[in-house]
Amino acid sequence: AFLLPLLSPGTLDELFGSPKEPGLLFKGTVSCGVINPVMIFEDIETPGKKVEKFLFQIVDPYHRQEMKDRFTNTRLFLGKSPVFLIGTKLSKKFDHPSFKSSVDVYEIPPLKLEELSTILSSYILPKMISKMKPKYRKAFEPLKDREICDFLIDILKEKQSMKGGYTLEGLEKSVKKLLLLLLSRKEKKITLSEIKKLTPMLQEELGGEKK
């Protein structure tokens, strides 16, 4: 599950945004003050005990007071939280009265390539690049360009598919591999043309297992 801050419940468009206007998901990650988390569950049809335990923790008063966003380390002051179920069949798990009083559930089809590219350029890559040593950041900044992100998603699309959709977890793991590969090659300037030259290697190294 991904736990991220969100200012208020929203529609799918409000969550992911557009090329001109970032969605609440991305605005929320840099906002501070009183915030709600959004729980995003994807591709889980039969959750195990760990997932069920997590679901109950989000409605338990003790755990709710102690929860922090795992990316910003911001303490979460929980109001009624939106839960987005992406490509899942978890709806019945939220029939419990405690859930109904604490969460708003939104069911969303598996993510499309355009939505994944938005997440990659607006959220995943900026987060990873910000954690790099300063001497490497400048060379990797161009990776956040939307055209490069579209190209990377296109490379991954054959091997990242799951039931007609794509997974955030698989995308994040693949991007980590990409950054490590580029670091190992000591690339001084990351451009779309340079990325295209590396396409055969990237296709071989980044795809992971077919679902």
PDB file of N, CA and C in Angstrom, residues 1 5 8 16 19 28 48 51 71 86 109 114 128 142 151 158 164 210:
ATOM      1  N   ALA A   1       0.834  -1.180   0.000  1.00  0.00           N
ATOM      2  CA  ALA A   1       0.000   0.000   0.000  1.00  0.00           C
ATOM      3  C   ALA A   1       0.879   1.244   0.000  1.00  0.00           C
ATOM      4  N   PRO A   5      -0.022  11.920   1.674  1.00  0.00           N
ATOM      5  CA  PRO A   5      -0.962  12.934   2.132  1.00  0.00           C
ATOM      6  C   PRO A   5      -1.799  13.500   0.995  1.00  0.00           C
ATOM      7  N   SER A   8      -7.845  16.695   0.492  1.00  0.00           N
ATOM      8  CA  SER A   8      -9.256  16.358   0.661  1.00  0.00           C
ATOM      9  C   SER A   8      -9.610  15.280  -0.353  1.00  0.00           C
ATOM     10  N   PHE A  16      -4.771  12.695  -9.994  1.00  0.00           N
ATOM     11  CA  PHE A  16      -3.598  12.604 -10.855  1.00  0.00           C
ATOM     12  C   PHE A  16      -3.280  13.902 -11.579  1.00  0.00           C
ATOM     13  N   PRO A  19      -1.280  17.625 -17.519  1.00  0.00           N
ATOM     14  CA  PRO A  19       0.018  18.236 -17.818  1.00  0.00           C
ATOM     15  C   PRO A  19       0.113  19.697 -17.383  1.00  0.00           C
ATOM     16  N   GLY A  28      -0.237  17.414  -2.421  1.00  0.00           N
ATOM     17  CA  GLY A  28      -0.271  16.961  -1.035  1.00  0.00           C
ATOM     18  C   GLY A  28       1.086  16.580  -0.495  1.00  0.00           C
ATOM     19  N   GLY A  48      -3.849 -10.438   2.437  1.00  0.00           N
ATOM     20  CA  GLY A  48      -3.438 -11.299   3.545  1.00  0.00           C
ATOM     21  C   GLY A  48      -3.619 -10.603   4.877  1.00  0.00           C
ATOM     22  N   VAL A  51      -2.211  -6.934   5.259  1.00  0.00           N
ATOM     23  CA  VAL A  51      -3.011  -5.864   4.672  1.00  0.00           C
ATOM     24  C   VAL A  51      -4.228  -5.581   5.539  1.00  0.00           C
ATOM     25  N   PHE A  71       7.110   9.393   3.207  1.00  0.00           N
ATOM     26  CA  PHE A  71       8.014  10.130   2.335  1.00  0.00           C
ATOM     27  C   PHE A  71       8.409  11.484   2.926  1.00  0.00           C
ATOM     28  N   ILE A  86      -7.129   0.654  -6.731  1.00  0.00           N
ATOM     29  CA  ILE A  86      -6.751   0.661  -8.137  1.00  0.00           C
ATOM     30  C   ILE A  86      -6.660  -0.765  -8.654  1.00  0.00           C
ATOM     31  N   PRO A 109     -10.134   1.898 -12.228  1.00  0.00           N
ATOM     32  CA  PRO A 109      -9.582   0.845 -13.097  1.00  0.00           C
ATOM     33  C   PRO A 109      -8.058   0.856 -13.035  1.00  0.00           C
ATOM     34  N   GLU A 114      -0.640   7.000 -19.584  1.00  0.00           N
ATOM     35  CA  GLU A 114      -0.562   8.444 -19.377  1.00  0.00           C
ATOM     36  C   GLU A 114      -0.543   8.778 -17.888  1.00  0.00           C
ATOM     37  N   MET A 128      13.180  10.439  -5.945  1.00  0.00           N
ATOM     38  CA  MET A 128      14.438   9.684  -5.980  1.00  0.00           C
ATOM     39  C   MET A 128      15.639  10.587  -6.234  1.00  0.00           C
ATOM     40  N   PRO A 142      17.169  16.230 -15.907  1.00  0.00           N
ATOM     41  CA  PRO A 142      16.417  16.099 -17.168  1.00  0.00           C
ATOM     42  C   PRO A 142      15.537  14.857 -17.240  1.00  0.00           C
ATOM     43  N   PHE A 151       8.812   7.990 -22.796  1.00  0.00           N
ATOM     44  CA  PHE A 151       9.661   7.000 -23.465  1.00  0.00           C
ATOM     45  C   PHE A 151       9.985   5.841 -22.522  1.00  0.00           C
ATOM     46  N   GLU A 158       5.573  -3.492 -21.976  1.00  0.00           N
ATOM     47  CA  GLU A 158       5.370  -4.901 -22.301  1.00  0.00           C
ATOM     48  C   GLU A 158       5.560  -5.805 -21.090  1.00  0.00           C
ATOM     49  N   GLY A 164      -4.181  -6.013 -17.707  1.00  0.00           N
ATOM     50  CA  GLY A 164      -4.559  -4.853 -18.499  1.00  0.00           C
ATOM     51  C   GLY A 164      -4.104  -3.538 -17.919  1.00  0.00           C
ATOM     52  N   LYS A 210       7.209 -10.701 -16.192  1.00  0.00           N
ATOM     53  CA  LYS A 210       5.864 -10.490 -16.736  1.00  0.00           C
ATOM     54  C   LYS A 210       4.842 -10.975 -15.733  1.00  0.00           C
TER      55      LYS A 210
END
